[in-house]
Tab-separated table of C-alpha atoms in Angstrom:
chain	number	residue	atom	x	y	z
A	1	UNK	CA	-10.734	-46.816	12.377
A	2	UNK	CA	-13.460	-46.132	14.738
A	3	UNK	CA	-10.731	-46.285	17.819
A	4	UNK	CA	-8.554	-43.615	16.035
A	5	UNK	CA	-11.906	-41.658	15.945
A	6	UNK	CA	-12.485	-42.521	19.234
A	7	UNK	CA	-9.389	-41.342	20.761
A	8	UNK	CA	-9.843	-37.955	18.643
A	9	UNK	CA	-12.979	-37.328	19.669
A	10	UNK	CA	-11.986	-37.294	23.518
A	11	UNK	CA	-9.052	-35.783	22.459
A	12	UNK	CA	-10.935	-32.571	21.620
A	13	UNK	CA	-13.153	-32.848	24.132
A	14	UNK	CA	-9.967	-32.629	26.922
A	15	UNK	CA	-8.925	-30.114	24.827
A	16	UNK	CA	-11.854	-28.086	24.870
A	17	UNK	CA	-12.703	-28.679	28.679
A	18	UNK	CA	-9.274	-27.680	29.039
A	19	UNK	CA	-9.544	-24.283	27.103
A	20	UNK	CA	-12.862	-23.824	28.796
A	21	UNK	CA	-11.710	-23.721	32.531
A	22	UNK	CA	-8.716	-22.113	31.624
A	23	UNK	CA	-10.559	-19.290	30.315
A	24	UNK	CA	-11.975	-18.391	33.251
A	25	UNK	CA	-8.512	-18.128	35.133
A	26	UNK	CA	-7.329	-14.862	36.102
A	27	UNK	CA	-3.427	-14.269	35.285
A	28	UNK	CA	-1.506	-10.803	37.323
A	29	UNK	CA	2.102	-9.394	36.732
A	30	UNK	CA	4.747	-10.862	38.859
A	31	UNK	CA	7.638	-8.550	39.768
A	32	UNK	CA	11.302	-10.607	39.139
A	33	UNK	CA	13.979	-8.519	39.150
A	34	UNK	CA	16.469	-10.088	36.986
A	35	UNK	CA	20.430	-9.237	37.013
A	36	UNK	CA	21.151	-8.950	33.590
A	37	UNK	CA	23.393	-6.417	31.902
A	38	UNK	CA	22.083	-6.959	28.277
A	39	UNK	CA	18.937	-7.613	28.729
A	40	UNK	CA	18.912	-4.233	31.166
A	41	UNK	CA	20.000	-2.232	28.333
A	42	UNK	CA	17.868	-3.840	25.774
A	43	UNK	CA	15.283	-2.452	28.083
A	44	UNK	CA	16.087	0.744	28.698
A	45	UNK	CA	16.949	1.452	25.194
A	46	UNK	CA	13.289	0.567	23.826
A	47	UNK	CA	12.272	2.528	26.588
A	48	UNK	CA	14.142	5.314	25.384
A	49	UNK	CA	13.259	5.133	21.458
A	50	UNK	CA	9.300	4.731	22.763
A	51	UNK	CA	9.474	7.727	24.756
A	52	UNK	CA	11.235	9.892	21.832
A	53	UNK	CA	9.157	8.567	19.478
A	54	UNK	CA	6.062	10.168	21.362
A	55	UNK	CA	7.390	13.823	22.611
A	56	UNK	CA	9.577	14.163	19.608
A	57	UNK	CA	7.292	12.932	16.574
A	58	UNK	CA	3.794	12.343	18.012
A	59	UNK	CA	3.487	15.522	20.550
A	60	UNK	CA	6.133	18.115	19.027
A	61	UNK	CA	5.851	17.348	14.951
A	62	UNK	CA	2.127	16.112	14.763
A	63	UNK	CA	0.634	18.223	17.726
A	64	UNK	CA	-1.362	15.420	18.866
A	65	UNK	CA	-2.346	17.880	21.617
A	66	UNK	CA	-4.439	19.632	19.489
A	67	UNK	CA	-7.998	19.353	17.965
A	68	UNK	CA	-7.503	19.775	14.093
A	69	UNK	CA	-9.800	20.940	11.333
A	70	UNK	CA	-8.750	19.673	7.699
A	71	UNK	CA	-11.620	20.587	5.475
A	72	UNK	CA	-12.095	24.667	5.604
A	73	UNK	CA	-13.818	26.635	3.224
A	74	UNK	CA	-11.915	28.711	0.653
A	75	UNK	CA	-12.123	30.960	-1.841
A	76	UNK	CA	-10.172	31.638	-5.153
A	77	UNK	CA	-9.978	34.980	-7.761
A	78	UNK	CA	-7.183	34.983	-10.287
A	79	UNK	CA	-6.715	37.761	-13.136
A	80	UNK	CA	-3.978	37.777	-15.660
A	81	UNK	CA	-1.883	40.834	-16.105
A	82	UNK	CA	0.109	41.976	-19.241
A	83	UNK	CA	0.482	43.455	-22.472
A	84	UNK	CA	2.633	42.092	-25.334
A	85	UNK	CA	3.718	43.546	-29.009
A	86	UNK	CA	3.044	40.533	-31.053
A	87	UNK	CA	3.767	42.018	-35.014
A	88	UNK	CA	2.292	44.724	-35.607
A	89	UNK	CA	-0.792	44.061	-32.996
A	90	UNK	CA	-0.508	44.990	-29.333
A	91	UNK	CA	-2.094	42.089	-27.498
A	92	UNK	CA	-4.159	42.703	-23.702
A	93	UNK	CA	-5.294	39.951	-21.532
A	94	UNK	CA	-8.978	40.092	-23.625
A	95	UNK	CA	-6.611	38.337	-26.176
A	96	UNK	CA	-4.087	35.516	-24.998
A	97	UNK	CA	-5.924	35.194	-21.229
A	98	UNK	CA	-9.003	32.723	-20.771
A	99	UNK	CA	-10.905	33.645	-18.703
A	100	UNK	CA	-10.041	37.126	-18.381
A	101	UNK	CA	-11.092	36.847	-14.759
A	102	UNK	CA	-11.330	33.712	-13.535
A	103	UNK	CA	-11.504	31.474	-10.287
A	104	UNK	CA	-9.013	28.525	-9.677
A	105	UNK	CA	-7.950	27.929	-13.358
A	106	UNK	CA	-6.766	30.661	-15.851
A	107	UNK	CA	-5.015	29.920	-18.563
A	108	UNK	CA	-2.659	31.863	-21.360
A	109	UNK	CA	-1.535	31.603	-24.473
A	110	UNK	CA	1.972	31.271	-25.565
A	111	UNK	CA	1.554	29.890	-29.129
A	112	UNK	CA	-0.535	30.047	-32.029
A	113	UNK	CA	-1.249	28.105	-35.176
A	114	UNK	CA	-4.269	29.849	-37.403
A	115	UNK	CA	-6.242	28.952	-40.063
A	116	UNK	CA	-7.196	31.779	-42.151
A	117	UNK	CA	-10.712	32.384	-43.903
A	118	UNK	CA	-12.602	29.205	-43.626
A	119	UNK	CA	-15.893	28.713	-45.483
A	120	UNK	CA	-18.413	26.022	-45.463
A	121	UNK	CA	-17.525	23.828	-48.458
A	122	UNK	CA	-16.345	21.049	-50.072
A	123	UNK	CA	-12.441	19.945	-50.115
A	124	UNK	CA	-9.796	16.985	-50.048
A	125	UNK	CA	-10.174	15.283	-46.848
A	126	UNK	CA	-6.761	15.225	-45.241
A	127	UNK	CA	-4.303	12.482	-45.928
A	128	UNK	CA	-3.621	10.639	-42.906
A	129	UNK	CA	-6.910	9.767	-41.969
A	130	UNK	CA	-7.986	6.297	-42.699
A	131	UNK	CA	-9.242	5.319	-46.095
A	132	UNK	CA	-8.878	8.783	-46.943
A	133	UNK	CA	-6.395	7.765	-49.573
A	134	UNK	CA	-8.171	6.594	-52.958
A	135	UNK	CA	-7.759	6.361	-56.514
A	136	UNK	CA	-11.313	6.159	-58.023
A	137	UNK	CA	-14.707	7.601	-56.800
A	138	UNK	CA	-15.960	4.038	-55.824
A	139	UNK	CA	-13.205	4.290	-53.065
A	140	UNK	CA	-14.989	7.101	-51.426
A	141	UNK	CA	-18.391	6.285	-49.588
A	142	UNK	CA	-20.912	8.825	-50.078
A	143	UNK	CA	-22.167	10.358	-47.037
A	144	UNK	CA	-19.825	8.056	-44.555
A	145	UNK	CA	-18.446	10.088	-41.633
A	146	UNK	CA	-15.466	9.766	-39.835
A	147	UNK	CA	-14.935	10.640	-36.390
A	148	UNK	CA	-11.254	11.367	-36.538
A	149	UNK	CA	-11.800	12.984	-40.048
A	150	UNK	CA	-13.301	16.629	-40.418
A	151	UNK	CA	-16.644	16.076	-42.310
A	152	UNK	CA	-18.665	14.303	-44.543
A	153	UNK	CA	-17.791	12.387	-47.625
A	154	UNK	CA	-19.193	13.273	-50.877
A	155	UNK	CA	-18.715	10.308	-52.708
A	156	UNK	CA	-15.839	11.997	-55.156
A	157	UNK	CA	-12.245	11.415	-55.502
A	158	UNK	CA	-10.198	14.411	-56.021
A	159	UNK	CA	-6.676	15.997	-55.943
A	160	UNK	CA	-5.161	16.646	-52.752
A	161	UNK	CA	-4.561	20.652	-53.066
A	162	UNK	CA	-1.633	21.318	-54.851
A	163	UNK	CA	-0.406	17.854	-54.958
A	164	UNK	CA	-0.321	14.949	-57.109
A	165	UNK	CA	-2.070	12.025	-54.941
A	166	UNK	CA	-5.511	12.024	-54.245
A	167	UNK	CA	-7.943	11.636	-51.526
A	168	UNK	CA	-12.085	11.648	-51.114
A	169	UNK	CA	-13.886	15.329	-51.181
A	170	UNK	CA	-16.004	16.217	-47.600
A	171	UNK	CA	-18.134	18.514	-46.933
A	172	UNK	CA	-16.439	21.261	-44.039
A	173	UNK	CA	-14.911	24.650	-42.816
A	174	UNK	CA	-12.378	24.122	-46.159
A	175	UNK	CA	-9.720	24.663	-46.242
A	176	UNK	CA	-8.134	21.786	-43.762
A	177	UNK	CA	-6.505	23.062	-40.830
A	178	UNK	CA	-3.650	20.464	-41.903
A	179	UNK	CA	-3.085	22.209	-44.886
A	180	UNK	CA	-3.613	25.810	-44.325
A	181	UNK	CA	-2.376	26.374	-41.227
A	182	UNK	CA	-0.013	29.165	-40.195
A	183	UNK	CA	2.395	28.616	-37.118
A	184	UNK	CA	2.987	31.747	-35.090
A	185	UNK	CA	6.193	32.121	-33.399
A	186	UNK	CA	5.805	31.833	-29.697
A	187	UNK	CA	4.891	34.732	-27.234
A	188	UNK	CA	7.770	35.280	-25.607
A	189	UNK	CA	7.045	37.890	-23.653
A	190	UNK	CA	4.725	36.275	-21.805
A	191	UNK	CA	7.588	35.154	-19.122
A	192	UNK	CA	7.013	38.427	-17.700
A	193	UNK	CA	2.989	38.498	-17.314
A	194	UNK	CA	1.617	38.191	-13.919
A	195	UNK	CA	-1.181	36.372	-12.219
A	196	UNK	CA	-2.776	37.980	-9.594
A	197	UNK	CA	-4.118	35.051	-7.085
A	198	UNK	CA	-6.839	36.088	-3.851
A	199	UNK	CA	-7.435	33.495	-1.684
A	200	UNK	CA	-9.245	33.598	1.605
A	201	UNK	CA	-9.578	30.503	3.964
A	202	UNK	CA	-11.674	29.981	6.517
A	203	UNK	CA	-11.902	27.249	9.396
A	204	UNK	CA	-15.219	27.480	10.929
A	205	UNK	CA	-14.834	25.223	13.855
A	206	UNK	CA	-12.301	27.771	15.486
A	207	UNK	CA	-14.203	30.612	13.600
A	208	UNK	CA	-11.095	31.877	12.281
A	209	UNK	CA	-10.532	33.484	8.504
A	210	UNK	CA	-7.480	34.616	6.916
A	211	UNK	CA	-6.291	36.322	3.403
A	212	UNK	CA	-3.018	35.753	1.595
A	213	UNK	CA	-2.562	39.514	1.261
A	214	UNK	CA	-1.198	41.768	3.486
A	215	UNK	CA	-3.243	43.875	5.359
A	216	UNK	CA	-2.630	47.892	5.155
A	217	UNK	CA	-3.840	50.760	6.717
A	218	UNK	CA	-5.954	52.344	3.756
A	219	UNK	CA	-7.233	51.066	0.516
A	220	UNK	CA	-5.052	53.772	-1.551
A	221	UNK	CA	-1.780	51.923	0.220
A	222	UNK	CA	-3.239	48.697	-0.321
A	223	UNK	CA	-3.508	49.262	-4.644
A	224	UNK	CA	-0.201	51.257	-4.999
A	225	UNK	CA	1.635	47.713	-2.884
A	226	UNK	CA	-0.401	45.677	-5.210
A	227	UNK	CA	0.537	47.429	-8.539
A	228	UNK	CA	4.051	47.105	-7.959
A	229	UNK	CA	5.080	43.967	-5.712
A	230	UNK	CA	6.460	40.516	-7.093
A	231	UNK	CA	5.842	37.316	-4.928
A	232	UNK	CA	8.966	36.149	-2.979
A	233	UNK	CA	9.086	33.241	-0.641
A	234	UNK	CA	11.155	35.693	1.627
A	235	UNK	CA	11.234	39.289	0.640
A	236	UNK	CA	7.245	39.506	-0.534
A	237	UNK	CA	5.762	36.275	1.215
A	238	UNK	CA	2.065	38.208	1.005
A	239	UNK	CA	2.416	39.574	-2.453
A	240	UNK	CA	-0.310	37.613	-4.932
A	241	UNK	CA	1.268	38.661	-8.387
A	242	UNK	CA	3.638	35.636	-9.526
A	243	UNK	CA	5.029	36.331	-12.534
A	244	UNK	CA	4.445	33.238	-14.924
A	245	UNK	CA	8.609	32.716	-15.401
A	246	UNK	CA	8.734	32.301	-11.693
A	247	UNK	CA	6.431	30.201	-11.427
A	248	UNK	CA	7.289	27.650	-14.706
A	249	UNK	CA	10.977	27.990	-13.087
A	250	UNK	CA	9.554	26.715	-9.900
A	251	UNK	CA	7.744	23.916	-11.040
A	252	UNK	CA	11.639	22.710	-12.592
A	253	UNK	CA	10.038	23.553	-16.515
A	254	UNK	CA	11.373	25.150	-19.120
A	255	UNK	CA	9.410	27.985	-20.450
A	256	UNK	CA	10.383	27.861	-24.092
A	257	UNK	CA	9.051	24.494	-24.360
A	258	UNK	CA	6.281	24.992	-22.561
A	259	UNK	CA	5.607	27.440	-25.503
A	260	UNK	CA	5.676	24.938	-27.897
A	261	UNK	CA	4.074	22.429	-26.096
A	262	UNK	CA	1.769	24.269	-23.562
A	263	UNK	CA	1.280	22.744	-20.002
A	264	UNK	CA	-0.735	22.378	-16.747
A	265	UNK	CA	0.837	23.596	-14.058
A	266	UNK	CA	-0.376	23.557	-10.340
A	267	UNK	CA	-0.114	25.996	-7.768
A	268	UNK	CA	-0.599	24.687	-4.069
A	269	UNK	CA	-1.456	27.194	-1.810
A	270	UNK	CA	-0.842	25.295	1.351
A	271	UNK	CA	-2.275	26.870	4.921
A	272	UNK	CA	-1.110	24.832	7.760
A	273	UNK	CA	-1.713	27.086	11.303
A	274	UNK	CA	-1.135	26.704	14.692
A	275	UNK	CA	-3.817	28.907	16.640
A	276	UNK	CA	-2.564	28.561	20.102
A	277	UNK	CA	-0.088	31.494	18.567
A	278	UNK	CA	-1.054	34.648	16.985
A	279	UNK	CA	-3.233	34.382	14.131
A	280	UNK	CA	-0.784	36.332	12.306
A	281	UNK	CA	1.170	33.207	12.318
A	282	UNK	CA	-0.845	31.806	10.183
A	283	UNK	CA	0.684	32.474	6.580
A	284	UNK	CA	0.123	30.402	3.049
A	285	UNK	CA	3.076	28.109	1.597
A	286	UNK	CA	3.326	28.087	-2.398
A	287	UNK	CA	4.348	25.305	-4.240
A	288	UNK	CA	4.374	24.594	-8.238
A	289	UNK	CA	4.385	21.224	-9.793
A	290	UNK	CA	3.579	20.293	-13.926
A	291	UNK	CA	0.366	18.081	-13.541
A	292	UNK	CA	-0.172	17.047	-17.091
A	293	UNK	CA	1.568	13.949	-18.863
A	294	UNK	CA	5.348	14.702	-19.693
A	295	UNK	CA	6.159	15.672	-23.577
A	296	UNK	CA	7.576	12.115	-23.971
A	297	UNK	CA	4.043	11.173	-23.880
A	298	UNK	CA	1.331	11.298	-27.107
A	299	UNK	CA	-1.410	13.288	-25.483
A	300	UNK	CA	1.044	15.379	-23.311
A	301	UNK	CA	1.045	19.464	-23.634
A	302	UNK	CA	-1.973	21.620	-23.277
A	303	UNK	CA	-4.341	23.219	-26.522
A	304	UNK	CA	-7.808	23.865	-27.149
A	305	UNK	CA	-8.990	25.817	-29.974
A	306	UNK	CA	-11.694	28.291	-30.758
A	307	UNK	CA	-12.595	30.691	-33.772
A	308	UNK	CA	-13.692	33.842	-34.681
A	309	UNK	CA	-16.202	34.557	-37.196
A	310	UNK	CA	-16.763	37.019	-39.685
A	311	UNK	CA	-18.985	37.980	-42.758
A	312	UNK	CA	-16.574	38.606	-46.169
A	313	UNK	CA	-18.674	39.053	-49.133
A	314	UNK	CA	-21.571	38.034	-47.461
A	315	UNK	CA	-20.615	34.548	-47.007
A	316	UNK	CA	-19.939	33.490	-43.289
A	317	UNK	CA	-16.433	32.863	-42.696
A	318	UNK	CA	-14.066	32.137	-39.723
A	319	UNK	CA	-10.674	32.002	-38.815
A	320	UNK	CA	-9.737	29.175	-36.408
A	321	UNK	CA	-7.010	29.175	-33.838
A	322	UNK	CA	-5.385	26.463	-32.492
A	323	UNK	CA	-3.750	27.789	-28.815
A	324	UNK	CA	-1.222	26.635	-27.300
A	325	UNK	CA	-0.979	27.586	-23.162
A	326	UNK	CA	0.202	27.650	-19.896
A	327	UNK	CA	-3.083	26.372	-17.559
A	328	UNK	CA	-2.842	27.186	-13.913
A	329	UNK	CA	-4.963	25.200	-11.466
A	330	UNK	CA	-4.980	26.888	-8.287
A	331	UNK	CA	-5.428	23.924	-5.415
A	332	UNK	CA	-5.442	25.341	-1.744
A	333	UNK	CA	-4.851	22.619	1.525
A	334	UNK	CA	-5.593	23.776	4.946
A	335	UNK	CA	-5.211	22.669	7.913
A	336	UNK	CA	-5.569	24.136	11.380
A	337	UNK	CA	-4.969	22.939	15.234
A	338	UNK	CA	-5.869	24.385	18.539
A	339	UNK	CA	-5.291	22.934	22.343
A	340	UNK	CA	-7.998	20.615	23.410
A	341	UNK	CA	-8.006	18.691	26.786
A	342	UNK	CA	-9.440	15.331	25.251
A	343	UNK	CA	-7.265	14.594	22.627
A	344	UNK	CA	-3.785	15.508	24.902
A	345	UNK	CA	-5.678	13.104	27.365
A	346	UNK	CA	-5.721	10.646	24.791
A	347	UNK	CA	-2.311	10.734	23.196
A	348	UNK	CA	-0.574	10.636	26.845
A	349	UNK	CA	-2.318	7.268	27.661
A	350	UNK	CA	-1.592	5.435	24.226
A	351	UNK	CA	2.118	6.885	24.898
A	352	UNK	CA	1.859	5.449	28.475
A	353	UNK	CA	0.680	1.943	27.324
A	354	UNK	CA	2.912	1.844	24.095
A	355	UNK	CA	5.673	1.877	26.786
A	356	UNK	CA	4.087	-1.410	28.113
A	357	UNK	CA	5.813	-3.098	24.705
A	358	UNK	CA	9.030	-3.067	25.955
A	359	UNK	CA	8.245	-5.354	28.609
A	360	UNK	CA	6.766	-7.510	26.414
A	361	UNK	CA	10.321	-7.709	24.163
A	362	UNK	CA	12.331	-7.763	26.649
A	363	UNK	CA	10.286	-10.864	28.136
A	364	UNK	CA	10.417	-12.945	25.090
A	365	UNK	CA	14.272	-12.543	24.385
A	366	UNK	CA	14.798	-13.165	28.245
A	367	UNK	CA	12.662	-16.432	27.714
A	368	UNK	CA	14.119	-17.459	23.951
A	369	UNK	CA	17.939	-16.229	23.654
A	370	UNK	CA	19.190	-15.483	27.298
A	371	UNK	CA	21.271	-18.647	28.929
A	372	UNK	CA	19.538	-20.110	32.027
A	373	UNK	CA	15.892	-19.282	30.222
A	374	UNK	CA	14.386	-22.633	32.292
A	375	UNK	CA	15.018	-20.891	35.109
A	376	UNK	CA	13.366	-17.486	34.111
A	377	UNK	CA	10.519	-19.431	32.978
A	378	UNK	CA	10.123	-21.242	36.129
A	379	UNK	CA	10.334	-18.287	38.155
A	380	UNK	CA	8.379	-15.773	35.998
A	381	UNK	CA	5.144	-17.749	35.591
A	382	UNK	CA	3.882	-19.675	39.076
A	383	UNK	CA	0.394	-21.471	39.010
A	384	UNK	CA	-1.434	-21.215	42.429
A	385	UNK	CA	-4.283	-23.753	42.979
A	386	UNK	CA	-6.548	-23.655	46.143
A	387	UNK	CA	-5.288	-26.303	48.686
A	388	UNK	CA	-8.036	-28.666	49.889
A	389	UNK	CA	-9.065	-27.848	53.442
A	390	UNK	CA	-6.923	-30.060	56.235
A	391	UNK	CA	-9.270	-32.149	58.782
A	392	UNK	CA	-8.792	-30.339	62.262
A	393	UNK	CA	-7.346	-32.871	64.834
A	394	UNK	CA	-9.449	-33.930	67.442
A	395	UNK	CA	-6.658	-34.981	70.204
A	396	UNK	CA	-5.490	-31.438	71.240
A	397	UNK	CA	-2.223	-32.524	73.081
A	398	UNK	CA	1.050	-30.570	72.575
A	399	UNK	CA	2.790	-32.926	70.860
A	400	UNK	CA	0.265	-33.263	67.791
A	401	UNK	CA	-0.208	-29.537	67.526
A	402	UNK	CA	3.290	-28.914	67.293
A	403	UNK	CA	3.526	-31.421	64.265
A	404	UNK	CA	0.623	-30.548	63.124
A	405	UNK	CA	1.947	-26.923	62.426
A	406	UNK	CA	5.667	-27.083	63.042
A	407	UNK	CA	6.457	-29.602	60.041
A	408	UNK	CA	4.881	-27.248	57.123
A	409	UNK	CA	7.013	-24.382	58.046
A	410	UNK	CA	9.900	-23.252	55.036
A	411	UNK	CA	12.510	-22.397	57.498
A	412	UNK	CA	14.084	-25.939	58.203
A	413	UNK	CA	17.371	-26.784	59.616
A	414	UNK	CA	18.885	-30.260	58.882
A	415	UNK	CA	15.292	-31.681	58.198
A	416	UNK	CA	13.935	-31.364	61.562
A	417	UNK	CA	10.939	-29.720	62.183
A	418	UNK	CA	10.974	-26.451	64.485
């Protein structure tokens, strides 16, 4: 045991001397040309993908010329536009918009259900909500509260409405929205509304700022474009007003059940501009994509609900709505690039050195697949050690000198020394 320990503990020490004066050894490129038809065009063609790879993709698509900025400062104004007959009511954007004016979300509604003259009260909790159901007042828990229900229990077991079951009385806005409630049809009309969208960007490092509007010569020209243009991607690409069918049509969803569902829909305003040109170059990109949960899904849609209140007989009273909407979330990217020296400087020498790789392929299949590899080896990699110093002879006849000197020379003919 303790001579297999032995013989692993000089073992590692060789091995470590070893590593240790090998470290210190200093290793150059030797030049071998090396006749080789496949392995030339193995070469040549990683050479070739390297160098498209860099002027094609890094240089021409990335601009890795160019200093970038990627976090500018923007600014967002939306306003909803439209008026809709809706029964006998006419209905403005004070009515179905939230917020009338508002920054990067606005929201309108499509659909409402509406639960007429609510008063604080007492009333049949609604059905479905756990131990709602009962058949005695013991069943009911006075003063219990739950969180999915809509008040507080009373302790009493009554009839549910105008049916025959039962269920415990609470203490709410009565009656139930589940029981009272009155579906409106959907707004149809509101395919046609607009949104008007601002949005100004600016990228301080290159002290740049830019609108998506088009610029005109007066302020008069400016309103009467605005009050009557219709964003385009190619006829009006600096027209703000999108009208809301375009833009659910865009984002692949169908606007009649988005009424019925409601939906969150984002608009990317995308600014990606290349200053060495014009600055008028520099022009938004719109895209539209649904960002809430699919209507396969439990929670998917979008609702919220608010009232308004009233005094009827002196009693406060309310009638809450329950609306149904399209959401738009207004999300701008920016990006900008200008020529700088240090970065070109520093994209051309990674491209020169990444070329260095195919060397390094091409040397391992020439060393692992190619026939006659032993050869290549022993020709590609030569160790030089410094030659101890030979005595000087003392005799200095001609004879010695010329064997002396004449017997190390690599030019020999039939073994005898020139």
């Amino acid at each position: 045991m303790c001579n297999i320990f032995h013989k692993f503990t000089m073992g590692l020490r060789h091995f470590l001397k070893d590593y240790f004066l090998g470290f210190w050894d200093y290793e150059t490129p030797k030049v071998m040309v090396v006749k080789n038809r496949t392995l030339g065009v193995i070469y040549r063609g990683v050479q070739f993908l390297v160098i498209t790879y860099f002027i094609w993709y890094v240089f021409i698509s990335q601009k890795a010329y160019q200093e970038t900025e990627t976090r500018p400062e923007s600014s967002v104004y939306t306003l909803m536009k439209g008026t809709a007959v809706h029964g006998d009511d006419i209905l403005d954007t004070v009515e179905y918009a939230r917020p009338s004016e508002g920054g990067d979300v606005i929201s309108t509604i499509l659909r409402r259900e509406v639960t007429h003259d609510q008063k604080q009260g007492t009333c049949a909790e609604y059905f479905k909500v756990a131990n709602a159901n009962c058949t005695k007042d013991s069943d009911c828990v006075k003063g219990a509260v739950d969180f999915n229900g809509h008040g507080r229990r009373t302790g009493r077991c009554i009839q549910y409405y105008n049916h025959t079951f039962k269920t415990c009385e609470i203490q709410t806005w009565c009656p139930i929205e589940e029981y009272a409630v009155v579906r409106e049809p959907a707004l149809v009309e509101a395919i046609n509304f607009t949104v008007f969208i601002r949005n100004s960007i600016h990228f301080p490092r290159f002290k740049v700022l830019r609108g998506n509007i088009k610029d005109a010569s007066n302020k008069r020209d400016m309103q009467r474009y605005l009050n009557k243009c219709h964003y385009h991607e190619e006829k009006e690409p600096y027209c703000p007003n999108f009208r809301l069918g375009y833009i659910a049509s865009h984002a692949r969803e169908n606007f009649s059940e988005l009424c019925r569902t409601g939906g969150v829909i984002g608009v990317f305003i995308n600014w990606k501009c290349n200053l060495d040109l014009d600055p008028s170059h520099c022009k938004p990109k719109y895209s539209f994509r649904r960002l809430d949960l699919r209507k396969d899904q439990a929670s998917s849609g979008y609702y919220y609900r608010f009232a308004k209140y009233y005094s009827k007989d002196g009693v406060e009273s309310r009638t809450l709505i329950k609306a149904f909407g399209m959401r738009l979330d207004v999300i701008v990217h920016g990006q900008a690039g200008k020529f700088s020296p240090i970065p070109t400087i520093i994209s051309t020498v990674t491209a020169l050195t990444s070329v260095g790789i195919c060397t390094i392929i091409c040397d391992w299949i020439m060393l692992t697949f190619i026939d006659k590899n032993e050869v290549y080896s022993d020709r590609k990699f030569d160790e030089v050690i410094k030659e101890p110093t030979v005595p000087k002879v003392t005799t200095s006849t001609e004879l010695s000198f010329i064997h002396s000197y004449g017997s190390n020379h690599s030019d020999l003919s039939e073994g005898v020394p020139l």
